[in-house]
Tab-separated table of C-alpha atoms and ligand atoms in Angstrom:
chain	number	residue	atom	x	y	z
I	1	MET	CA	-80.574	16.074	-30.413
I	2	LYS	CA	-77.331	15.740	-28.428
I	3	ASN	CA	-75.812	12.384	-27.788
I	4	ILE	CA	-75.394	11.837	-23.996
I	5	GLY	CA	-76.726	13.739	-20.977
I	6	ILE	CA	-76.010	12.792	-17.368
I	7	PHE	CA	-78.521	13.726	-14.675
I	8	TYR	CA	-77.969	13.098	-10.959
I	9	GLY	CA	-79.254	13.771	-7.487
I	10	SER	CA	-76.740	13.784	-4.624
I	11	ALA	CA	-77.082	14.735	-0.945
I	12	THR	CA	-73.424	14.765	0.135
I	13	GLY	CA	-71.594	14.726	-3.181
I	14	VAL	CA	-70.876	11.043	-3.669
I	15	THR	CA	-73.212	10.602	-6.610
I	16	ALA	CA	-72.106	13.953	-8.065
I	17	ASP	CA	-68.537	12.631	-8.034
I	18	ILE	CA	-69.626	9.416	-9.770
I	19	ALA	CA	-71.529	11.466	-12.361
I	20	ASN	CA	-68.377	13.364	-13.177
I	21	ARG	CA	-66.263	10.181	-13.375
I	22	LEU	CA	-68.872	8.674	-15.732
I	23	ALA	CA	-68.738	11.863	-17.794
I	24	LYS	CA	-64.986	11.376	-18.270
I	25	ALA	CA	-65.415	7.723	-19.184
I	26	LEU	CA	-68.161	8.567	-21.671
I	27	GLY	CA	-66.507	11.693	-23.093
I	28	VAL	CA	-69.398	13.887	-21.964
I	29	PRO	CA	-68.564	17.583	-21.576
I	30	ALA	CA	-69.209	19.229	-18.135
I	31	GLY	CA	-72.119	21.261	-19.636
I	32	ASP	CA	-74.044	18.058	-20.215
I	33	VAL	CA	-73.758	16.863	-16.598
I	34	HIS	CA	-76.831	18.105	-14.689
I	35	ASN	CA	-77.733	18.243	-11.019
I	36	VAL	CA	-81.501	17.614	-10.975
I	37	ALA	CA	-81.761	20.081	-8.095
I	38	ASP	CA	-81.331	22.964	-10.536
I	39	THR	CA	-82.380	21.499	-13.923
I	40	ALA	CA	-85.711	21.570	-15.678
I	41	PRO	CA	-87.037	18.039	-16.462
I	42	THR	CA	-87.656	19.083	-20.094
I	43	ALA	CA	-83.827	19.044	-20.524
I	44	LEU	CA	-84.133	15.232	-20.777
I	45	ALA	CA	-85.635	15.630	-24.236
I	46	ASP	CA	-82.358	17.159	-25.553
I	47	TYR	CA	-80.420	13.893	-25.328
I	48	LYS	CA	-80.549	10.521	-27.038
I	49	LEU	CA	-78.892	8.577	-24.210
I	50	LEU	CA	-79.918	9.632	-20.708
I	51	VAL	CA	-77.629	8.494	-17.903
I	52	LEU	CA	-79.593	9.003	-14.687
I	53	GLY	CA	-78.242	8.455	-11.172
I	54	SER	CA	-79.398	8.678	-7.580
I	55	SER	CA	-78.076	7.709	-4.204
I	56	THR	CA	-80.480	5.830	-1.911
I	57	HIS	CA	-81.641	7.615	1.211
I	58	GLY	CA	-84.177	7.132	3.969
I	59	SER	CA	-84.976	3.491	3.710
I	60	GLY	CA	-84.753	2.646	0.040
I	61	ASP	CA	-85.809	6.098	-1.154
I	62	LEU	CA	-84.588	8.351	-3.912
I	63	GLU	CA	-82.290	11.236	-3.128
I	64	ASP	CA	-84.691	14.135	-2.287
I	65	ASP	CA	-83.980	16.328	-5.305
I	66	TRP	CA	-85.339	13.690	-7.692
I	67	TYR	CA	-88.946	13.974	-6.483
I	68	ASP	CA	-89.837	17.312	-8.048
I	69	PHE	CA	-87.769	16.524	-11.135
I	70	LEU	CA	-89.560	13.212	-11.641
I	71	ASP	CA	-92.944	14.862	-11.354
I	72	GLY	CA	-92.135	16.647	-14.580
I	73	ALA	CA	-90.050	13.892	-16.173
I	74	SER	CA	-92.571	11.123	-15.788
I	75	ALA	CA	-95.026	13.167	-17.878
I	76	LEU	CA	-92.645	13.458	-20.866
I	77	ASP	CA	-92.782	11.385	-23.997
I	78	LEU	CA	-89.316	9.814	-24.132
I	79	LYS	CA	-89.930	7.454	-27.019
I	80	GLY	CA	-86.766	7.176	-29.058
I	81	HIS	CA	-84.604	7.952	-25.986
I	82	THR	CA	-82.490	5.391	-24.158
I	83	VAL	CA	-82.095	5.454	-20.370
I	84	ALA	CA	-79.199	3.981	-18.436
I	85	LEU	CA	-79.438	4.082	-14.589
I	86	PHE	CA	-76.768	4.241	-11.926
I	87	GLY	CA	-76.823	4.572	-8.196
I	88	THR	CA	-74.743	4.765	-5.083
I	89	GLY	CA	-75.648	3.030	-1.851
I	90	ASP	CA	-74.291	1.249	1.183
I	91	VAL	CA	-74.477	-2.489	1.713
I	92	GLY	CA	-74.805	-1.674	5.444
I	93	MET	CA	-78.460	-1.024	4.494
I	94	ALA	CA	-78.539	-4.599	3.270
I	95	ASP	CA	-82.245	-4.864	2.581
I	96	THR	CA	-82.539	-1.750	0.491
I	97	PHE	CA	-79.202	-1.676	-1.336
I	98	CYS	CA	-79.384	0.867	-4.129
I	99	ASP	CA	-83.185	0.734	-4.255
I	100	ALA	CA	-83.227	4.192	-5.797
I	101	ILE	CA	-82.196	2.642	-9.087
I	102	ALA	CA	-85.485	0.749	-9.132
I	103	LYS	CA	-87.365	3.880	-8.071
I	104	LEU	CA	-85.989	5.733	-11.076
I	105	HIS	CA	-86.896	2.848	-13.369
I	106	ASN	CA	-90.406	2.645	-12.025
I	107	ALA	CA	-91.038	6.354	-12.352
I	108	LEU	CA	-89.889	6.441	-15.975
I	109	GLU	CA	-90.970	3.139	-17.444
I	110	HIS	CA	-94.213	4.686	-18.764
I	111	THR	CA	-92.397	7.352	-20.738
I	112	GLY	CA	-91.686	5.116	-23.751
I	113	ALA	CA	-87.938	5.223	-23.202
I	114	THR	CA	-85.844	2.125	-23.810
I	115	PHE	CA	-83.773	0.967	-20.786
I	116	THR	CA	-80.250	-0.296	-21.071
I	117	GLY	CA	-77.262	-0.920	-18.841
I	118	HIS	CA	-78.373	-3.792	-16.647
I	119	TYR	CA	-75.250	-4.865	-14.836
I	120	PRO	CA	-74.160	-7.321	-12.161
I	121	ALA	CA	-73.316	-6.392	-8.595
I	122	ASP	CA	-71.025	-9.388	-8.032
I	123	GLY	CA	-68.826	-9.062	-4.969
I	124	TYR	CA	-71.215	-6.718	-3.089
I	125	GLU	CA	-72.680	-8.443	-0.065
I	126	PHE	CA	-76.304	-7.463	0.525
I	127	SER	CA	-79.480	-9.431	1.122
I	128	HIS	CA	-82.074	-7.505	-0.931
I	129	SER	CA	-82.474	-4.802	-3.492
I	130	GLU	CA	-85.536	-3.662	-5.408
I	131	ALA	CA	-83.187	-3.109	-8.310
I	132	LEU	CA	-82.100	-6.770	-8.529
I	133	LEU	CA	-83.734	-8.566	-11.491
I	134	PRO	CA	-84.546	-12.285	-11.612
I	135	ASP	CA	-81.614	-12.825	-14.021
I	136	GLY	CA	-79.210	-11.696	-11.308
I	137	LEU	CA	-78.419	-8.322	-12.925
I	138	MET	CA	-79.201	-5.011	-11.297
I	139	MET	CA	-81.332	-2.505	-13.265
I	140	GLY	CA	-78.230	-0.347	-13.620
I	141	LEU	CA	-74.749	0.323	-12.324
I	142	ALA	CA	-74.782	-0.047	-8.528
I	143	LEU	CA	-71.815	1.356	-6.597
I	144	ASP	CA	-70.874	1.542	-2.932
I	145	GLU	CA	-68.226	4.140	-2.226
I	146	ASN	CA	-68.335	3.462	1.549
I	147	ASN	CA	-67.492	-0.242	1.445
I	148	TYR	CA	-66.244	-1.079	-2.041
I	149	PRO	CA	-64.515	1.959	-3.558
I	150	GLN	CA	-61.890	-0.370	-5.026
I	151	PHE	CA	-64.455	-1.730	-7.515
I	152	THR	CA	-65.614	1.605	-8.789
I	153	ASP	CA	-63.096	2.592	-11.472
I	154	GLN	CA	-63.268	-0.669	-13.383
I	155	ARG	CA	-67.045	-0.901	-13.159
I	156	ILE	CA	-67.434	2.636	-14.452
I	157	ALA	CA	-65.107	1.931	-17.375
I	158	GLU	CA	-66.816	-1.296	-18.311
I	159	TRP	CA	-70.371	-0.027	-17.912
I	160	ALA	CA	-69.571	3.112	-19.876
I	161	GLN	CA	-68.363	0.989	-22.815
I	162	ARG	CA	-71.524	-1.106	-22.692
I	163	ILE	CA	-74.030	1.725	-22.614
I	164	LYS	CA	-72.184	3.678	-25.374
I	165	LYS	CA	-72.885	0.766	-27.673
I	166	ALA	CA	-76.568	0.594	-26.777
H	1	FMN	C1	-79.861	8.591	6.179
H	1	FMN	C2	-79.237	7.661	5.165
H	1	FMN	C3	-79.988	6.615	4.650
H	1	FMN	C4	-79.454	5.763	3.704
H	1	FMN	N1	-80.242	4.670	3.250
H	1	FMN	C5	-79.712	3.838	2.325
H	1	FMN	C6	-80.448	2.747	1.820
H	1	FMN	O1	-81.573	2.512	2.217
H	1	FMN	N2	-79.846	1.933	0.907
H	1	FMN	C7	-78.594	2.116	0.432
H	1	FMN	O2	-78.132	1.356	-0.397
H	1	FMN	N3	-77.827	3.175	0.867
H	1	FMN	C8	-78.367	4.025	1.795
H	1	FMN	N4	-77.596	5.106	2.249
H	1	FMN	C9	-76.216	5.277	1.777
H	1	FMN	C10	-76.083	6.325	0.712
H	1	FMN	O3	-76.903	6.062	-0.428
H	1	FMN	C11	-74.621	6.450	0.243
H	1	FMN	O4	-73.843	6.865	1.300
H	1	FMN	C12	-74.470	7.337	-0.962
H	1	FMN	O5	-73.210	7.153	-1.528
H	1	FMN	C13	-74.664	8.849	-0.672
H	1	FMN	O6	-74.547	9.530	-1.867
H	1	FMN	P1	-74.891	11.071	-2.043
H	1	FMN	O7	-73.871	11.854	-1.242
H	1	FMN	O8	-74.658	11.314	-3.487
H	1	FMN	O9	-76.270	11.351	-1.624
H	1	FMN	C14	-78.132	6.007	3.227
H	1	FMN	C15	-77.386	7.040	3.736
H	1	FMN	C16	-77.934	7.872	4.662
H	1	FMN	C17	-77.118	9.049	5.182
């Protein structure tokens, strides 16, 4: 089994760019960075640590390409695999900020995978997110390239170090 695979869905390229920046921070080669639009869900089984990312679209929805992929992925047995989630959003949609992170979590929690990478979203002003846990952490790395691009580099670097140790 390979060590780390990154899988993302991206409508306009923002999440794709984050996926590539995460790949650099994690030392993941380009061949292990997958756009879910043209990847078979069974590819998840090839990696120990699965780094999965989606932007939020509609009103709190996943990026479109995830739906077909998750149909297959949610049927997999991912016991022994670890999943770390990331997402891009916009605090302008203050009631559904980065909800897609929670949608990914909910779709995959029955696969037997272990989840890691809960991380704060301090400094981001929003009123609600499905991905916000009672302990104040988000279910993954939440980023907002429209309003807080200045936070992104440091958050990627720190989160990458944390999930590598998981
Ligand atoms: C039609 C539309 C709806 C959106 N809805 C949300 C939303 O509900 N919550 C959120 O946090 N961001 C929302 N966003 C912001 C996007 O998630 C954000 O711009 C993201 O970085 C886009 O990434 P992508 O190009 O990888 O798809 C929305 C953007 C658009 C265009």
